[in-house]
PDB file of C-alpha atoms in Angstrom:
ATOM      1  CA  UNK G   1      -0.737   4.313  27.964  1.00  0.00           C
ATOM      2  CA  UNK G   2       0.833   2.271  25.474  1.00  0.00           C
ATOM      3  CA  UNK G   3      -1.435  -0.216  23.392  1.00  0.00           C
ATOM      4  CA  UNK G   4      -1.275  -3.835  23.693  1.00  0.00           C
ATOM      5  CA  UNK G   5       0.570  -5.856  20.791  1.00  0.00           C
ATOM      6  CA  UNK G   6      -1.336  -9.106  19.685  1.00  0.00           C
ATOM      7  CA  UNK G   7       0.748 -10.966  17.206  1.00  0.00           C
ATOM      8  CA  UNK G   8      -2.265 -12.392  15.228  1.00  0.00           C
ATOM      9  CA  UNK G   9      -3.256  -8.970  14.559  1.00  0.00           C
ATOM     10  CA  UNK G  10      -0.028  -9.024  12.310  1.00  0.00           C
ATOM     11  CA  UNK G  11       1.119 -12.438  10.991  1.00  0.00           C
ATOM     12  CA  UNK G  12      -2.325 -13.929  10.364  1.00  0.00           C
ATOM     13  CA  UNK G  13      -3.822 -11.348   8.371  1.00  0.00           C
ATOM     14  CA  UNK G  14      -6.240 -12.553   5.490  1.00  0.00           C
ATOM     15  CA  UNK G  15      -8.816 -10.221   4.494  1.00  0.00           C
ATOM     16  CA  UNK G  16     -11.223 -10.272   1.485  1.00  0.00           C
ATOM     17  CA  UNK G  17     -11.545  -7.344  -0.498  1.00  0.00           C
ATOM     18  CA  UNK G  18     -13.985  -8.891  -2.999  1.00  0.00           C
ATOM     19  CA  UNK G  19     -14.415 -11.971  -5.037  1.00  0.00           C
ATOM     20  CA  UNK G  20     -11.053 -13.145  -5.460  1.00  0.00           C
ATOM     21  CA  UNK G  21      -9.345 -10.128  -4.067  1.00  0.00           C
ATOM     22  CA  UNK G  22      -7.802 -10.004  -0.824  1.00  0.00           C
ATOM     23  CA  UNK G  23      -4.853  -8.374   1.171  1.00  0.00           C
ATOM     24  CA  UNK G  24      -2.900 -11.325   3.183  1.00  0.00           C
ATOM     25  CA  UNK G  25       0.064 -10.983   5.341  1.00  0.00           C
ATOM     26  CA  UNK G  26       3.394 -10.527   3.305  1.00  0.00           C
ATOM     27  CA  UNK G  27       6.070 -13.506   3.729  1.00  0.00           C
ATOM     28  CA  UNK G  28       9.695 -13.213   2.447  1.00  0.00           C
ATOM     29  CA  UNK G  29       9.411 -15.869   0.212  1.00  0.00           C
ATOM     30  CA  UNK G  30       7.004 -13.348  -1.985  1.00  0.00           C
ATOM     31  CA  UNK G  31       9.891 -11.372  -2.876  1.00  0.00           C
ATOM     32  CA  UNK G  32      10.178 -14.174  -6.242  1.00  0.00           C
ATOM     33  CA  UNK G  33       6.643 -13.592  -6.960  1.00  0.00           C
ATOM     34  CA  UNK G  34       6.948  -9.546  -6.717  1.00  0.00           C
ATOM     35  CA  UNK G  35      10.326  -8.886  -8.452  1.00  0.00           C
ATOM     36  CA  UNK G  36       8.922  -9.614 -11.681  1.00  0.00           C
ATOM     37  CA  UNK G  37       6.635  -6.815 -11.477  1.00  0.00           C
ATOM     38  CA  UNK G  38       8.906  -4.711  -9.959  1.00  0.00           C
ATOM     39  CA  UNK G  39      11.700  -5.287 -12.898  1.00  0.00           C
ATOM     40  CA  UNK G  40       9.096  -5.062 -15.870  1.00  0.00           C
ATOM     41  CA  UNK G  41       7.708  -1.457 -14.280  1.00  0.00           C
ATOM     42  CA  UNK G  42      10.455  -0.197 -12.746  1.00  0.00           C
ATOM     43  CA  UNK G  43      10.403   3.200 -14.748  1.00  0.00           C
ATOM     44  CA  UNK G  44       6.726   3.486 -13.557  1.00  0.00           C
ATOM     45  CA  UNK G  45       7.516   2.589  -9.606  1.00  0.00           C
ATOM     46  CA  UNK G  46      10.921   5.034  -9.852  1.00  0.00           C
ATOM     47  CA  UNK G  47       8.690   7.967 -10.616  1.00  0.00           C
ATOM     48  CA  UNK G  48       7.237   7.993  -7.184  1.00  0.00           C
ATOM     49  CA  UNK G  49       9.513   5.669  -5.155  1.00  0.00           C
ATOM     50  CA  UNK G  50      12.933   6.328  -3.887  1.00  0.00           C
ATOM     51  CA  UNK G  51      13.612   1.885  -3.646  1.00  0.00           C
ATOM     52  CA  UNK G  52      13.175   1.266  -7.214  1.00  0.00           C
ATOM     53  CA  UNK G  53      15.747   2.012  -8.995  1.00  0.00           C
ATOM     54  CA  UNK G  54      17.887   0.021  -7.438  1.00  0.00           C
ATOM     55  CA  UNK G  55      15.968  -2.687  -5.972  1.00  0.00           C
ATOM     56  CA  UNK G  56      17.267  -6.363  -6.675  1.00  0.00           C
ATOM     57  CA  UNK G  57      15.759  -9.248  -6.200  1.00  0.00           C
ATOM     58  CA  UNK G  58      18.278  -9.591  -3.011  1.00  0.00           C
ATOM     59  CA  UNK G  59      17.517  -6.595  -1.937  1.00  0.00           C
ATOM     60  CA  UNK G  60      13.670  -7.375  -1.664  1.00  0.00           C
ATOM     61  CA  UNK G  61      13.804 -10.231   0.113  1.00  0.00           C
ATOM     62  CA  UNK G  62      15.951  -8.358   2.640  1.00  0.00           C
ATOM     63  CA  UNK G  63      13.338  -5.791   2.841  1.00  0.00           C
ATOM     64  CA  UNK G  64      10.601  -8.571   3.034  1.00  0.00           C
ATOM     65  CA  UNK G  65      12.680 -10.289   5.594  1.00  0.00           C
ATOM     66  CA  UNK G  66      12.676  -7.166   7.736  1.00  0.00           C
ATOM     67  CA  UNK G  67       9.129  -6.439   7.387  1.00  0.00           C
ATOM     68  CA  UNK G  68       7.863  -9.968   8.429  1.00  0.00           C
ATOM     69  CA  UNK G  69      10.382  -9.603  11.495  1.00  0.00           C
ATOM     70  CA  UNK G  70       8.819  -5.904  12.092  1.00  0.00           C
ATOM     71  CA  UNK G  71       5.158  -7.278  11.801  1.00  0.00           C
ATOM     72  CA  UNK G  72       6.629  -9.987  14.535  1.00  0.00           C
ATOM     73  CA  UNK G  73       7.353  -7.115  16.383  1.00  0.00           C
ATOM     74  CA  UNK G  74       4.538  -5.551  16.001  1.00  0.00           C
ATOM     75  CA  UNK G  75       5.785  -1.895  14.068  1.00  0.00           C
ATOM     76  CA  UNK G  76       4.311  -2.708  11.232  1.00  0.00           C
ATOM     77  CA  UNK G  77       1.815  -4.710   8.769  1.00  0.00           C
ATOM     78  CA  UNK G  78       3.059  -5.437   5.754  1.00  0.00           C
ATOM     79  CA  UNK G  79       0.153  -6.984   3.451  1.00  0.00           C
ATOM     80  CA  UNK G  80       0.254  -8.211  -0.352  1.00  0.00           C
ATOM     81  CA  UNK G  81      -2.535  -7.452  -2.455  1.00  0.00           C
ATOM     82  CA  UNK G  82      -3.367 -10.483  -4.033  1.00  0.00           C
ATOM     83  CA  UNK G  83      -5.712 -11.237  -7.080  1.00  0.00           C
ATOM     84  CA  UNK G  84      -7.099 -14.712  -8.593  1.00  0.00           C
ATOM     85  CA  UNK G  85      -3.669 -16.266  -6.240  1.00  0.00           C
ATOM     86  CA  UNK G  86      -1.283 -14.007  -8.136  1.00  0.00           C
ATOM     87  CA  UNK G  87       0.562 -10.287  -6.108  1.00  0.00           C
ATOM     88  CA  UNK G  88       0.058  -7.174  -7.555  1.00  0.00           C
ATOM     89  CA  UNK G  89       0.940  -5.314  -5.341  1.00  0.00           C
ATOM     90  CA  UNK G  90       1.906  -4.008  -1.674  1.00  0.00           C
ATOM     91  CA  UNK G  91       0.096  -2.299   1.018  1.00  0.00           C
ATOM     92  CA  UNK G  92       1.605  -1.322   4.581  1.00  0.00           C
ATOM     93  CA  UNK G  93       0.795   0.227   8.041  1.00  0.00           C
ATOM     94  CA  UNK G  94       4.051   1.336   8.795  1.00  0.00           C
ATOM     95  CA  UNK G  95       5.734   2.919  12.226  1.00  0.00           C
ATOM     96  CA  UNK G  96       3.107   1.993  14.206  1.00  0.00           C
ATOM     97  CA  UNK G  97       3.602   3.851  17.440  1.00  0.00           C
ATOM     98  CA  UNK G  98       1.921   2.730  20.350  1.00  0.00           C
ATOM     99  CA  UNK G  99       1.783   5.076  22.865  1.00  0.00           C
ATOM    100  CA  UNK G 100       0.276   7.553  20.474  1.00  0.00           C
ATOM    101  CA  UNK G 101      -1.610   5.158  18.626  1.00  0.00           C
ATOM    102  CA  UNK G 102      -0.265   6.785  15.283  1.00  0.00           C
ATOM    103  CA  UNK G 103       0.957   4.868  11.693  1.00  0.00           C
ATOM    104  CA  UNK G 104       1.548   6.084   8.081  1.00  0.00           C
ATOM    105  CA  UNK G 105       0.604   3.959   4.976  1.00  0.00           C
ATOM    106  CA  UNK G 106       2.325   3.124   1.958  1.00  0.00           C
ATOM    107  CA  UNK G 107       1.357   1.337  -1.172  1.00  0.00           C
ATOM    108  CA  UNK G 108       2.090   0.764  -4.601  1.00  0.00           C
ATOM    109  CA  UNK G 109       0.225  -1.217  -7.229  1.00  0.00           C
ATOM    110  CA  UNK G 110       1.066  -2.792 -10.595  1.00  0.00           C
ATOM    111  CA  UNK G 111       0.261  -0.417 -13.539  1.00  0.00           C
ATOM    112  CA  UNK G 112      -2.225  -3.119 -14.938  1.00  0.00           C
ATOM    113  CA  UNK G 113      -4.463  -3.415 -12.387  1.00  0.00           C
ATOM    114  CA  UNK G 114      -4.938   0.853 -12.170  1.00  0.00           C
ATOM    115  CA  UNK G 115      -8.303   2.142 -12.272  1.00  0.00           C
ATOM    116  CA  UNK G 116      -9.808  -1.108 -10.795  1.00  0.00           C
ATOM    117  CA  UNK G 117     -10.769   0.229  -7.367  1.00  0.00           C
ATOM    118  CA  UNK G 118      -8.419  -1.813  -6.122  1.00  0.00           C
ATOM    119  CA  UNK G 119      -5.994  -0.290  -4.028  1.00  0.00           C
ATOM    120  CA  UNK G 120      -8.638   2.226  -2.964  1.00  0.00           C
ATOM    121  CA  UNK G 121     -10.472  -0.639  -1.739  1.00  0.00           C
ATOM    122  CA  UNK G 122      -7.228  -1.970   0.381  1.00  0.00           C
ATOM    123  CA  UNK G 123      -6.537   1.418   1.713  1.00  0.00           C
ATOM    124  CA  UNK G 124     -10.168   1.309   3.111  1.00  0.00           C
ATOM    125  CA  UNK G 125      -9.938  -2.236   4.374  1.00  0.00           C
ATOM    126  CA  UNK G 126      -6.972  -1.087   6.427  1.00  0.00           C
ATOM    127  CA  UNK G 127      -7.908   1.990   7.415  1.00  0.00           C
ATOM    128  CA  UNK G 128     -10.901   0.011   9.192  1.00  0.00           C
ATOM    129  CA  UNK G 129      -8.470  -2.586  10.228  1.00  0.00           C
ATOM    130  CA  UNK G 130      -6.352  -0.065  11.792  1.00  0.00           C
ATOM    131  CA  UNK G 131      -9.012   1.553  13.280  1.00  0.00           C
ATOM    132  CA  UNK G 132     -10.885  -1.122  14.945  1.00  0.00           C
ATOM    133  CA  UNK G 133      -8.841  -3.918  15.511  1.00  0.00           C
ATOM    134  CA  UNK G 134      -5.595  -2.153  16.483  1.00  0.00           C
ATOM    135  CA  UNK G 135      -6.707   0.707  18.256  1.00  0.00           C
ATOM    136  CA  UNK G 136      -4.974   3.275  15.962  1.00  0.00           C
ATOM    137  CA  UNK G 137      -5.769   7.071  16.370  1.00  0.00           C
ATOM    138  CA  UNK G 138      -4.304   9.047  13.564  1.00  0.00           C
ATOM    139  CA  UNK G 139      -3.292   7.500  10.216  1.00  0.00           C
ATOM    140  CA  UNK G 140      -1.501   9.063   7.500  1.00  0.00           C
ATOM    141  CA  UNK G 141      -0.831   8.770   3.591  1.00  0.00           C
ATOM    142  CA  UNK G 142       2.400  11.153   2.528  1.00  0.00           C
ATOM    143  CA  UNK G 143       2.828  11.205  -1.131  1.00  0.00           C
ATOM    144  CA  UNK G 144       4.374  13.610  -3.572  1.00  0.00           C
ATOM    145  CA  UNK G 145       2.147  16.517  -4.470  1.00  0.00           C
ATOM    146  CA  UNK G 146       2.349  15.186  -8.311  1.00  0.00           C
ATOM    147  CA  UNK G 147       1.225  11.956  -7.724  1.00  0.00           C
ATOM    148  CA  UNK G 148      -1.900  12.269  -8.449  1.00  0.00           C
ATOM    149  CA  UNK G 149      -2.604   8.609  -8.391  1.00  0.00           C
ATOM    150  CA  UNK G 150      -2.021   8.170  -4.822  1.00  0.00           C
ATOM    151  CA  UNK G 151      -3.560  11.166  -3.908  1.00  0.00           C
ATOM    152  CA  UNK G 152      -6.490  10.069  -5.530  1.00  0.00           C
ATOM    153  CA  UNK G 153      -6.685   6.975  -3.875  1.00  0.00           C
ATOM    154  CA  UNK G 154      -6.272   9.006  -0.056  1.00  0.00           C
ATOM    155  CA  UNK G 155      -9.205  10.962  -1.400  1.00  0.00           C
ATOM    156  CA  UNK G 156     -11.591   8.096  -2.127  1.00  0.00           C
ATOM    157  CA  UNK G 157     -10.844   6.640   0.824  1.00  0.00           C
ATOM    158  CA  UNK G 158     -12.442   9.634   2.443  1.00  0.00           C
ATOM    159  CA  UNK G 159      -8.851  10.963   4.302  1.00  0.00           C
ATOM    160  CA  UNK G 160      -8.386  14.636   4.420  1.00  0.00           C
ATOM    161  CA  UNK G 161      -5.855  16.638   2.795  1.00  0.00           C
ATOM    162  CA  UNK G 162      -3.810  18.672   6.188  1.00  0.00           C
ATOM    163  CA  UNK G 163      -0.556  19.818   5.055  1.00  0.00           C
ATOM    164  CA  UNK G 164       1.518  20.401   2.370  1.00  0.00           C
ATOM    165  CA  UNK G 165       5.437  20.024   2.759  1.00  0.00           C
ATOM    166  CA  UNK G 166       7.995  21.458   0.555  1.00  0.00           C
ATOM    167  CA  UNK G 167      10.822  19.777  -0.186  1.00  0.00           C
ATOM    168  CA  UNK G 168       9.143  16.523   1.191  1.00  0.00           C
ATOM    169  CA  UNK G 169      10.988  14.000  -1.201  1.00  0.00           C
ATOM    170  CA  UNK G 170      13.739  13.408  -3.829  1.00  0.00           C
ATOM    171  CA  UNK G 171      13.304  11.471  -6.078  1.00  0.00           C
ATOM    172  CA  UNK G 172      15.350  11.541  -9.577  1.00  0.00           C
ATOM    173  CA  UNK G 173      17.259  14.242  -8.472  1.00  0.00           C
ATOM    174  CA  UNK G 174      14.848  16.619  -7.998  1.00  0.00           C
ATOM    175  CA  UNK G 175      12.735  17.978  -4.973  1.00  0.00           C
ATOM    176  CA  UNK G 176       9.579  17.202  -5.020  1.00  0.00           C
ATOM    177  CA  UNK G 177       7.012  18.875  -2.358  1.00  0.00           C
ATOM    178  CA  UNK G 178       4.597  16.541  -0.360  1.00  0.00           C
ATOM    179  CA  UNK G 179       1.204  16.180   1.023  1.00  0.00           C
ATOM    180  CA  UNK G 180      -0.123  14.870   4.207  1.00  0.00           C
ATOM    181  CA  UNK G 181      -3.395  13.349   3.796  1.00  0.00           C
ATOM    182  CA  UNK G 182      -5.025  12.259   7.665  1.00  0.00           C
ATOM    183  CA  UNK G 183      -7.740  10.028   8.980  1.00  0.00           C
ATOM    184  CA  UNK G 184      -8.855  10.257  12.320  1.00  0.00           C
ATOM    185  CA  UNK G 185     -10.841   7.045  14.641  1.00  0.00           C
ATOM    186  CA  UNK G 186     -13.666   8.358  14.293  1.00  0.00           C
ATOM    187  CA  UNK G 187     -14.566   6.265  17.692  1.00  0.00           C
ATOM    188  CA  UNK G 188     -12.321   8.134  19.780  1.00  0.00           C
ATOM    189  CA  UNK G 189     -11.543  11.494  17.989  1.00  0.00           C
TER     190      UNK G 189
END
């Protein structure tokens, strides 16, 4: 039975991760305020994600553009982290699937704001949000089995480790294998 899509679940997300912290529904018009970040760390963001390199500014507003028009849609949720009114970064339930009530995340964080808690805390607020408010099952963090960073953050938000995949990702011309970390409802598991 495929789950019910509530538009407000998407668009009008606002959620408080602490005092002055909070994730908040992505808008195309961010794409000025995150391109900065983006140009200045590129080397950083290219080590672990395939967009990077050759994101432009055009190019993320595209991408932004889709996303809000997906989260209209209901296949994904697309939130910026925001701090003291400023981005810093991106979190996202991506290809939500409906029927069996299944998403990945992805997520990516500017380098001066590591080590804060902070996108551990996200990844918990949305796993919860997930969870109990869209009715998700099975939710998933991929991430190169080098990337410690992320995998560290899957970890402390209490998702377990189920697979390893070689040959997951290439990034920089090399192979990279990947890891599946999982979290299951625990309502309805």
């Amino acid at each position: 039975m495929q789950q019910e899509y509530n538009p407000e679940l998407f668009v009008d997300i606002d959620l408080p991760l602490s005092p002055g912290t909070r994730l908040r529904a992505i808008r195309p018009s961010d794409a000025c305020a995150l391109y900065p970040i983006v140009e200045k760390e590129r080397a950083y963001l290219a080590e672990w994600l395939a967009w990077a390199p050759a994101c432009t500014l055009e190019s993320l507003e595209a991408f932004l553009q889709v996303a809000h028009d997906d989260m209209l849609k209901g296949s994904s949720l697309v939130c910026g982290i925001e701090q003291d009114g400023a981005l810093i970064g991106m979190i996202s339930i991506d290809s939500i699937d409906r029927v069996n009530l299944r998403a990945h995340f992805g997520y990516w964080l500017s380098q001066e704001h590591h080590g804060k808690g902070i996108m551990t805390a996200s990844l918990r607020t949305l796993l919860d949000y997930g969870f109990n408010r869209l009715g998700l099952h099975r939710l998933v963090v991929e991430a190169a089995e080098t990337n410690l960073r992320s995998r560290n953050v899957a970890e402390r938000a209490e998702m377990h480790l189920e697979a390893t995949l070689r040959d997951r990702f290439r990034l920089n011309d090399t192979w990279h294998n990947g890891v599946l970390y999982v979290a299951l409802n625990p309502v309805n598991s």
